[in-house]
Every structure is written in structure tokens, then in C-alpha cells.
């Protein structure tokens, strides 16, 4: 059995190899280690191995473990990759460095207000529901470009990129290609796409941020 440190090394090597074969700069892809459901004691070895960028999908769970880990590792960069309820906006702005799941007007407005009042400016991605799945968060692909524009012009937000989670049972390639096309149309540069099972495909199609959980931490219980 490999431990999390060895799996991290393998994932980093695979990310670098995918970037190279796509003729991408090695620094052009950020690996987000997705630590949701894992305890501080399970996360610490990955921090000790040098990983500093982490993803979580729940605000409350993150508040329970990251403030203490940050005392030990102050350079940690924390990404929120799960849905954000408007009533958790203040907590999210206080804790996270990047939020990947901006997907509606009410949330954009709440984020703008909190960012102004806290004087914090997390990086922002707009989530796109590329598969049009009812149960999944994200703006519809045909609304994505207009929504990015409204975030900028109505709410004064800087949107850095787009994020998607392709349907579980579909070939992810077309979803990643669609996200890249929409990012071009919206005039944003970053693409948060690719998870443990498909980050190599995502990098080939332009991912700048891959969100990898189980391939590093092992299966979630
Ligand atoms: C859990 C999660 C991941 C990581 O999934 P793995 O398959 O474990 O790599 C990536 N993105 C989001 C939005 C997630 O919720």
C-alpha cells in the first residue's frame, strides 16, 4: 500500500508529464489536493511533503480543521470547490483564498459585499454545469458568458476562470473542451477542471487547476 506522500509524488509526476506532452509550461498547472472528509492528521503528511494548495467542499468542515493547520503551515492556499450558500459567504470569504463555485446572481452580490467589508479578495471562478444536470450546481453553458459579464459589470468582481464537474458517466473530454471555449468567449484565462480519474485529459485540454482527491488521499470513507 502506498501512503499519501508517495501517491502525492506520483500525481505530481503525472501532472508534470501531462503538461509536458501537451507542450504546456510545467508551472502552468496548479495541483489542488482535495482533502474533504480527511482529518488534520491525515492531511499533515501531505503538507509535510511540501503540498500547499488544498481544496475543500464545505465551509463548516474547513473551519474545523484549517485554521489550526494554517498556524503550522502559514503558506497554505485554500480553495473552496463545493457549492456555497449565500448565508455562508462571510465565512467563506474569511477562510478561502479562491472560490470555484460562483454560479448565481445572489451569490455574486453577497460575495461583492463581503469582499468589500472584509477587505479580502479571494480569486473567483464561475462554475458551469456543462452537462446540464438538474442536481448539479453551475450556470448553464449558454448563460455562462453573460453571467461572467454581469459579475464584472454589475458586481465589480474580477472573475479569474471557469470551473466544471462533468457528468460522472460521460466522457469528460467534450465537457473540458466546452469549458475552454466558453472561457475564451468570456475573456477569462483559468480553467478548473479534472479530478483523480481524468486530470490528464483535462491538462491536455488546457486545465490550469486540477482538483485531485482520492488519487492522493485514498478512497473516501
Ligand atoms: C471531491 C471533489 C474532487 C476530487 O475528486 P476525486 O475524484 O477524489 O479526485 C474534485 N472536485 C470537486 C468539485 C469535488 O467535490
GROMACS .gro file of N, CA and C and ligand atoms in nm, residues 34 36 57 81-82 163 165 194-197 211-215 218 220, ligand 1:
model
   69
   34UNK      N    1  -0.739   1.771  -0.288
   34UNK     CA    2  -0.874   1.781  -0.231
   34UNK      C    3  -0.883   1.696  -0.105
   36UNK      N    4  -1.121   1.705   0.142
   36UNK     CA    5  -1.253   1.690   0.205
   36UNK      C    6  -1.266   1.551   0.266
   57UNK      N    7  -1.478   2.106   0.010
   57UNK     CA    8  -1.608   2.139  -0.049
   57UNK      C    9  -1.711   2.188   0.051
   81UNK      N   10  -1.425   2.436  -0.337
   81UNK     CA   11  -1.466   2.375  -0.464
   81UNK      C   12  -1.608   2.321  -0.459
   82UNK      N   13  -1.675   2.336  -0.343
   82UNK     CA   14  -1.813   2.288  -0.329
   82UNK      C   15  -1.910   2.404  -0.332
  163UNK      N   16  -1.503   2.683  -1.400
  163UNK     CA   17  -1.486   2.551  -1.338
  163UNK      C   18  -1.599   2.460  -1.384
  165UNK      N   19  -1.761   2.028  -1.343
  165UNK     CA   20  -1.756   1.888  -1.300
  165UNK      C   21  -1.840   1.809  -1.401
  194UNK      N   22  -1.085   1.866  -1.411
  194UNK     CA   23  -1.006   1.745  -1.398
  194UNK      C   24  -0.996   1.703  -1.252
  195UNK      N   25  -1.026   1.573  -1.227
  195UNK     CA   26  -1.022   1.516  -1.092
  195UNK      C   27  -0.934   1.390  -1.100
  196UNK      N   28  -0.940   1.304  -0.998
  196UNK     CA   29  -0.848   1.189  -0.996
  196UNK      C   30  -0.855   1.106  -1.125
  197UNK      N   31  -0.976   1.085  -1.176
  197UNK     CA   32  -0.992   0.995  -1.290
  197UNK      C   33  -0.962   1.056  -1.425
  211UNK      N   34  -0.821   1.929  -0.964
  211UNK     CA   35  -0.867   1.908  -0.827
  211UNK      C   36  -0.862   1.758  -0.799
  212UNK      N   37  -0.759   1.715  -0.729
  212UNK     CA   38  -0.734   1.571  -0.715
  212UNK      C   39  -0.744   1.529  -0.568
  213UNK      N   40  -0.841   1.442  -0.540
  213UNK     CA   41  -0.862   1.397  -0.403
  213UNK      C   42  -0.815   1.254  -0.380
  214UNK      N   43  -0.897   1.158  -0.423
  214UNK     CA   44  -0.871   1.018  -0.387
  214UNK      C   45  -0.738   0.965  -0.440
  215UNK      N   46  -0.689   1.015  -0.551
  215UNK     CA   47  -0.560   0.967  -0.602
  215UNK      C   48  -0.446   1.005  -0.509
  218UNK      N   49  -0.642   0.867  -0.097
  218UNK     CA   50  -0.706   0.736  -0.090
  218UNK      C   51  -0.857   0.750  -0.096
  220UNK      N   52  -1.240   0.783  -0.015
  220UNK     CA   53  -1.311   0.846   0.096
  220UNK      C   54  -1.408   0.747   0.158
  222LIG     C1   55  -1.435   1.567  -0.432
  222LIG     C2   56  -1.413   1.659  -0.545
  222LIG     C3   57  -1.299   1.647  -0.627
  222LIG     C4   58  -1.196   1.538  -0.610
  222LIG     O1   59  -1.248   1.415  -0.653
  222LIG     P1   60  -1.153   1.285  -0.668
  222LIG     O2   61  -1.225   1.201  -0.766
  222LIG     O3   62  -1.143   1.225  -0.532
  222LIG     O4   63  -1.022   1.332  -0.719
  222LIG     C5   64  -1.281   1.739  -0.728
  222LIG     N1   65  -1.371   1.839  -0.749
  222LIG     C6   66  -1.480   1.854  -0.672
  222LIG     C7   67  -1.573   1.966  -0.701
  222LIG     C8   68  -1.505   1.766  -0.568
  222LIG     O5   69  -1.614   1.782  -0.493
   0.00000   0.00000   0.00000
